[in-house]
PDB file of C-alpha atoms in Angstrom:
ATOM      1  CA  UNK A 230      64.522 -12.087  28.751  1.00 55.00           C
ATOM      2  CA  UNK A 231      61.486  -9.993  27.851  1.00 55.00           C
ATOM      3  CA  UNK A 232      59.959  -9.972  24.390  1.00 53.00           C
ATOM      4  CA  UNK A 233      60.537  -6.857  22.323  1.00 53.00           C
ATOM      5  CA  UNK A 234      57.427  -4.661  22.024  1.00 51.00           C
ATOM      6  CA  UNK A 235      56.518  -1.478  20.199  1.00 50.00           C
ATOM      7  CA  UNK A 236      55.722   1.618  22.179  1.00 55.00           C
ATOM      8  CA  UNK A 237      52.092   1.583  23.225  1.00 57.00           C
ATOM      9  CA  UNK A 238      51.139   4.865  21.465  1.00 57.00           C
ATOM     10  CA  UNK A 239      52.497   3.753  18.096  1.00 57.00           C
ATOM     11  CA  UNK A 240      50.577   0.476  18.260  1.00 52.00           C
ATOM     12  CA  UNK A 241      47.318   2.250  19.170  1.00 52.00           C
ATOM     13  CA  UNK A 242      47.738   4.749  16.333  1.00 56.00           C
ATOM     14  CA  UNK A 243      48.343   1.950  13.802  1.00 53.00           C
ATOM     15  CA  UNK A 244      45.366  -0.055  15.116  1.00 52.00           C
ATOM     16  CA  UNK A 245      43.109   3.053  15.037  1.00 52.00           C
ATOM     17  CA  UNK A 246      44.060   3.821  11.420  1.00 57.00           C
ATOM     18  CA  UNK A 247      43.270   0.236  10.338  1.00 50.00           C
ATOM     19  CA  UNK A 248      39.891   0.264  12.070  1.00 49.00           C
ATOM     20  CA  UNK A 249      39.036   3.644  10.520  1.00 52.00           C
ATOM     21  CA  UNK A 250      39.986   2.418   7.054  1.00 48.00           C
ATOM     22  CA  UNK A 251      37.907  -0.763   7.394  1.00 55.00           C
ATOM     23  CA  UNK A 252      34.921   1.190   8.751  1.00 48.00           C
ATOM     24  CA  UNK A 253      35.087   3.778   5.907  1.00 49.00           C
ATOM     25  CA  UNK A 254      35.286   1.008   3.305  1.00 49.00           C
ATOM     26  CA  UNK A 255      32.242  -0.736   4.757  1.00 48.00           C
ATOM     27  CA  UNK A 256      30.245   2.517   4.755  1.00 51.00           C
ATOM     28  CA  UNK A 257      31.142   3.208   1.103  1.00 47.00           C
ATOM     29  CA  UNK A 258      30.233  -0.331   0.096  1.00 48.00           C
ATOM     30  CA  UNK A 259      26.846  -0.181   1.830  1.00 47.00           C
ATOM     31  CA  UNK A 260      26.074   3.330   0.533  1.00 45.00           C
ATOM     32  CA  UNK A 261      26.914   2.256  -3.017  1.00 46.00           C
ATOM     33  CA  UNK A 262      24.543  -0.697  -2.787  1.00 43.00           C
ATOM     34  CA  UNK A 263      21.752   1.432  -1.334  1.00 42.00           C
ATOM     35  CA  UNK A 264      22.157   4.028  -4.089  1.00 41.00           C
ATOM     36  CA  UNK A 265      22.145   1.369  -6.798  1.00 42.00           C
ATOM     37  CA  UNK A 266      19.038  -0.313  -5.365  1.00 46.00           C
ATOM     38  CA  UNK A 267      17.004   2.833  -4.677  1.00 50.00           C
ATOM     39  CA  UNK A 268      17.969   5.913  -6.672  1.00 63.00           C
ATOM     40  CA  UNK A 269      16.465   8.882  -4.914  1.00 81.00           C
ATOM     41  CA  UNK A 270      16.130  11.264  -7.830  1.00 90.00           C
ATOM     42  CA  UNK A 271      15.131  11.052 -11.455  1.00 93.00           C
ATOM     43  CA  UNK A 272      15.431  14.277 -13.455  1.00 93.00           C
ATOM     44  CA  UNK A 273      13.958  15.637 -16.665  1.00 93.00           C
ATOM     45  CA  UNK A 274      14.253  18.928 -18.547  1.00 93.00           C
ATOM     46  CA  UNK A 275      11.140  21.096 -18.787  1.00 93.00           C
ATOM     47  CA  UNK A 276      10.901  20.676 -22.570  1.00 92.00           C
ATOM     48  CA  UNK A 277      11.037  16.871 -22.186  1.00 92.00           C
ATOM     49  CA  UNK A 278       8.387  16.958 -19.447  1.00 93.00           C
ATOM     50  CA  UNK A 279       6.154  19.027 -21.751  1.00 93.00           C
ATOM     51  CA  UNK A 280       6.379  16.301 -24.391  1.00 90.00           C
ATOM     52  CA  UNK A 281       8.156  18.513 -26.943  1.00 87.00           C
ATOM     53  CA  UNK A 282      10.377  15.574 -27.904  1.00 84.00           C
ATOM     54  CA  UNK A 283       7.294  13.643 -29.026  1.00 87.00           C
ATOM     55  CA  UNK A 284       7.359  11.309 -26.006  1.00 89.00           C
ATOM     56  CA  UNK A 285       4.901  11.483 -23.114  1.00 91.00           C
ATOM     57  CA  UNK A 286       7.031  11.379 -19.934  1.00 95.00           C
ATOM     58  CA  UNK A 287       6.201   8.849 -17.223  1.00 96.00           C
ATOM     59  CA  UNK A 288       6.132   8.974 -13.468  1.00 96.00           C
ATOM     60  CA  UNK A 289       5.787   5.827 -11.395  1.00 96.00           C
ATOM     61  CA  UNK A 290       4.052   5.391  -8.032  1.00 96.00           C
ATOM     62  CA  UNK A 291       4.366   2.523  -5.560  1.00 94.00           C
ATOM     63  CA  UNK A 292       2.551   1.352  -2.440  1.00 91.00           C
ATOM     64  CA  UNK A 293       5.674   1.493  -0.242  1.00 85.00           C
ATOM     65  CA  UNK A 294       6.281   5.221  -0.623  1.00 89.00           C
ATOM     66  CA  UNK A 295       4.995   8.310  -2.367  1.00 92.00           C
ATOM     67  CA  UNK A 296       6.587   9.842  -5.450  1.00 97.00           C
ATOM     68  CA  UNK A 297       7.273  13.574  -5.566  1.00 97.00           C
ATOM     69  CA  UNK A 298       6.978  15.620  -8.760  1.00 97.00           C
ATOM     70  CA  UNK A 299       9.081  18.707  -8.094  1.00 97.00           C
ATOM     71  CA  UNK A 300       9.079  21.923 -10.131  1.00 97.00           C
ATOM     72  CA  UNK A 301      11.456  23.612  -7.645  1.00 96.00           C
ATOM     73  CA  UNK A 302      14.590  23.204  -9.853  1.00 96.00           C
ATOM     74  CA  UNK A 303      12.738  24.847 -12.792  1.00 95.00           C
ATOM     75  CA  UNK A 304      11.520  27.712 -10.576  1.00 95.00           C
ATOM     76  CA  UNK A 305       7.895  27.103 -11.543  1.00 95.00           C
ATOM     77  CA  UNK A 306       4.705  27.379  -9.502  1.00 94.00           C
ATOM     78  CA  UNK A 307       1.869  24.880  -9.945  1.00 94.00           C
ATOM     79  CA  UNK A 308      -1.433  26.544 -10.853  1.00 90.00           C
ATOM     80  CA  UNK A 309      -3.765  23.630 -11.665  1.00 89.00           C
ATOM     81  CA  UNK A 310      -3.675  19.814 -11.736  1.00 91.00           C
ATOM     82  CA  UNK A 311      -5.912  17.139 -13.295  1.00 89.00           C
ATOM     83  CA  UNK A 312      -5.739  13.417 -12.682  1.00 91.00           C
ATOM     84  CA  UNK A 313      -7.839  11.453 -15.188  1.00 90.00           C
ATOM     85  CA  UNK A 314      -8.292   8.369 -12.978  1.00 90.00           C
ATOM     86  CA  UNK A 315      -8.219   9.129  -9.240  1.00 91.00           C
ATOM     87  CA  UNK A 316      -9.053   5.538  -8.274  1.00 92.00           C
ATOM     88  CA  UNK A 317      -5.448   4.473  -7.513  1.00 93.00           C
ATOM     89  CA  UNK A 318      -3.543   7.686  -6.722  1.00 94.00           C
ATOM     90  CA  UNK A 319      -4.025  10.496  -4.216  1.00 93.00           C
ATOM     91  CA  UNK A 320      -2.349  13.892  -4.512  1.00 94.00           C
ATOM     92  CA  UNK A 321      -0.913  16.288  -1.949  1.00 93.00           C
ATOM     93  CA  UNK A 322       0.916  19.598  -2.379  1.00 94.00           C
ATOM     94  CA  UNK A 323       3.648  21.490  -0.552  1.00 92.00           C
ATOM     95  CA  UNK A 324       1.741  24.772  -0.537  1.00 88.00           C
ATOM     96  CA  UNK A 325      -1.672  26.335  -1.072  1.00 85.00           C
ATOM     97  CA  UNK A 326      -3.559  24.991  -4.093  1.00 82.00           C
ATOM     98  CA  UNK A 327      -6.818  26.010  -5.654  1.00 72.00           C
ATOM     99  CA  UNK A 328      -9.122  22.982  -5.522  1.00 64.00           C
ATOM    100  CA  UNK A 329     -12.073  22.774  -7.900  1.00 59.00           C
ATOM    101  CA  UNK A 330     -14.756  20.125  -7.622  1.00 54.00           C
ATOM    102  CA  UNK A 331     -16.719  20.466 -10.854  1.00 50.00           C
ATOM    103  CA  UNK A 332     -18.159  23.472 -12.644  1.00 49.00           C
ATOM    104  CA  UNK A 333     -21.110  24.130 -10.331  1.00 47.00           C
ATOM    105  CA  UNK A 334     -19.560  23.550  -6.920  1.00 47.00           C
ATOM    106  CA  UNK A 335     -17.094  26.426  -7.024  1.00 51.00           C
ATOM    107  CA  UNK A 336     -13.548  26.428  -5.781  1.00 53.00           C
ATOM    108  CA  UNK A 337     -11.860  26.296  -2.411  1.00 56.00           C
ATOM    109  CA  UNK A 338      -8.625  28.075  -1.657  1.00 58.00           C
ATOM    110  CA  UNK A 339      -7.120  31.181  -3.224  1.00 62.00           C
ATOM    111  CA  UNK A 340      -6.987  30.330  -6.945  1.00 65.00           C
ATOM    112  CA  UNK A 341      -5.033  33.477  -7.852  1.00 69.00           C
ATOM    113  CA  UNK A 342      -2.315  32.726  -5.322  1.00 73.00           C
ATOM    114  CA  UNK A 343      -1.784  28.989  -5.611  1.00 77.00           C
ATOM    115  CA  UNK A 344       1.783  28.497  -4.477  1.00 83.00           C
ATOM    116  CA  UNK A 345       2.757  24.845  -4.613  1.00 93.00           C
ATOM    117  CA  UNK A 346       5.985  23.659  -6.245  1.00 95.00           C
ATOM    118  CA  UNK A 347       5.749  19.928  -5.459  1.00 97.00           C
ATOM    119  CA  UNK A 348       3.036  17.339  -6.029  1.00 96.00           C
ATOM    120  CA  UNK A 349       3.219  14.194  -3.935  1.00 97.00           C
ATOM    121  CA  UNK A 350       1.549  11.182  -5.551  1.00 96.00           C
ATOM    122  CA  UNK A 351       0.700   8.190  -3.395  1.00 95.00           C
ATOM    123  CA  UNK A 352      -0.634   4.876  -4.649  1.00 94.00           C
ATOM    124  CA  UNK A 353      -3.697   3.484  -2.886  1.00 94.00           C
ATOM    125  CA  UNK A 354      -5.658   0.246  -3.318  1.00 93.00           C
ATOM    126  CA  UNK A 355      -7.972   0.632  -6.318  1.00 91.00           C
ATOM    127  CA  UNK A 356     -11.327   2.233  -5.539  1.00 92.00           C
ATOM    128  CA  UNK A 357     -14.417   1.232  -7.505  1.00 89.00           C
ATOM    129  CA  UNK A 358     -15.753   4.432  -9.052  1.00 88.00           C
ATOM    130  CA  UNK A 359     -18.919   3.973 -11.153  1.00 88.00           C
ATOM    131  CA  UNK A 360     -18.423   4.865 -14.804  1.00 85.00           C
ATOM    132  CA  UNK A 361     -14.617   4.836 -14.622  1.00 84.00           C
ATOM    133  CA  UNK A 362     -12.986   2.231 -16.908  1.00 83.00           C
ATOM    134  CA  UNK A 363     -10.403  -0.213 -15.535  1.00 83.00           C
ATOM    135  CA  UNK A 364      -6.929   0.993 -16.646  1.00 85.00           C
ATOM    136  CA  UNK A 365      -3.306   0.147 -15.890  1.00 87.00           C
ATOM    137  CA  UNK A 366      -2.228   3.820 -15.859  1.00 90.00           C
ATOM    138  CA  UNK A 367      -3.625   7.333 -15.915  1.00 93.00           C
ATOM    139  CA  UNK A 368      -2.706  10.791 -17.173  1.00 94.00           C
ATOM    140  CA  UNK A 369      -1.610  13.622 -14.865  1.00 95.00           C
ATOM    141  CA  UNK A 370      -1.903  17.116 -16.359  1.00 93.00           C
ATOM    142  CA  UNK A 371      -0.136  20.030 -14.666  1.00 94.00           C
ATOM    143  CA  UNK A 372      -0.307  23.744 -15.519  1.00 93.00           C
ATOM    144  CA  UNK A 373       2.543  25.792 -14.080  1.00 94.00           C
ATOM    145  CA  UNK A 374       3.579  29.429 -14.113  1.00 92.00           C
ATOM    146  CA  UNK A 375       7.168  30.135 -15.173  1.00 89.00           C
ATOM    147  CA  UNK A 376       7.925  33.847 -14.700  1.00 87.00           C
ATOM    148  CA  UNK A 377       4.453  34.850 -15.919  1.00 89.00           C
ATOM    149  CA  UNK A 378       4.326  32.285 -18.751  1.00 92.00           C
ATOM    150  CA  UNK A 379       2.034  29.259 -18.450  1.00 94.00           C
ATOM    151  CA  UNK A 380       3.420  25.805 -19.208  1.00 95.00           C
ATOM    152  CA  UNK A 381       1.461  22.599 -19.822  1.00 96.00           C
ATOM    153  CA  UNK A 382       2.840  19.234 -18.694  1.00 96.00           C
ATOM    154  CA  UNK A 383       1.365  15.764 -19.092  1.00 95.00           C
ATOM    155  CA  UNK A 384       2.725  12.659 -17.374  1.00 97.00           C
ATOM    156  CA  UNK A 385       1.667   9.052 -17.860  1.00 96.00           C
ATOM    157  CA  UNK A 386       1.283   7.727 -14.300  1.00 96.00           C
ATOM    158  CA  UNK A 387       2.367   4.086 -14.049  1.00 96.00           C
ATOM    159  CA  UNK A 388       1.704   1.802 -11.078  1.00 94.00           C
ATOM    160  CA  UNK A 389       4.512  -0.235  -9.539  1.00 92.00           C
ATOM    161  CA  UNK A 390       4.181  -3.281  -7.304  1.00 90.00           C
ATOM    162  CA  UNK A 391       7.910  -3.874  -6.846  1.00 90.00           C
ATOM    163  CA  UNK A 392      10.377  -1.978  -4.663  1.00 91.00           C
ATOM    164  CA  UNK A 393      10.430   1.754  -5.476  1.00 92.00           C
ATOM    165  CA  UNK A 394      13.002   2.833  -8.077  1.00 93.00           C
ATOM    166  CA  UNK A 395      13.115   6.518  -7.018  1.00 95.00           C
ATOM    167  CA  UNK A 396      11.162   8.943  -4.849  1.00 95.00           C
ATOM    168  CA  UNK A 397      11.401  12.238  -6.757  1.00 96.00           C
ATOM    169  CA  UNK A 398      11.028  13.263 -10.390  1.00 97.00           C
ATOM    170  CA  UNK A 399      12.575  16.734 -10.608  1.00 97.00           C
ATOM    171  CA  UNK A 400      11.774  19.052 -13.514  1.00 96.00           C
ATOM    172  CA  UNK A 401      14.756  21.256 -14.404  1.00 95.00           C
ATOM    173  CA  UNK A 402      14.852  24.394 -16.547  1.00 92.00           C
ATOM    174  CA  UNK A 403      15.662  23.744 -20.189  1.00 89.00           C
ATOM    175  CA  UNK A 404      19.315  23.396 -21.181  1.00 84.00           C
ATOM    176  CA  UNK A 405      21.173  26.543 -22.350  1.00 81.00           C
ATOM    177  CA  UNK A 406      20.465  25.629 -26.003  1.00 72.00           C
ATOM    178  CA  UNK A 407      16.910  26.853 -25.366  1.00 55.00           C
ATOM    179  CA  UNK A 408      15.365  23.414 -25.531  1.00 51.00           C
ATOM    180  CA  UNK A 409      16.260  22.737 -29.161  1.00 61.00           C
ATOM    181  CA  UNK A 410      17.731  19.398 -28.115  1.00 61.00           C
ATOM    182  CA  UNK A 411      14.288  18.383 -26.820  1.00 71.00           C
ATOM    183  CA  UNK A 412      12.328  19.064 -29.994  1.00 64.00           C
ATOM    184  CA  UNK A 413      12.025  16.179 -32.420  1.00 59.00           C
ATOM    185  CA  UNK A 414      12.547  17.270 -35.998  1.00 50.00           C
ATOM    186  CA  UNK A 415      10.455  15.373 -38.562  1.00 51.00           C
ATOM    187  CA  UNK A 416      12.300  14.284 -41.710  1.00 44.00           C
TER     188      UNK A 416
END
């Protein structure tokens, strides 16, 4: 007497479905952990990034990776950037930028047609620059152009030694309420 067996195709189909289900579950589990451990994007409204709520926004930089500051979602073009303490952070841009090196030295690049939308900040080992005080953070000032209107942003740049928390801070256009939710009303 032979043992009773299922048709070969039915067994393969059942086995294939089980393997697919287990594989999909493992992928979701791993992706969820990766997202929780390293969020890729932090977002902020333009009015919040301008400090209109009374709070100076922060951006953090780490050694392991750079941090992007993106004005693409707001549709703004970067015109000028200042970094108060350049001893621990270097900057790069995704497009042409006017670079000025002091009042007397002139400028390089086409200052009327600066066209960057993203600043990439990268942490470097601290450089010793004479006359520069030792600080735990610095201030990044950014002037953008939003449909012909200038906007001023300031960000407190913080230094991280741990694993990066995110890689992009995206500035979005103000909410439909016109930014009223960002302005702090004094009582």
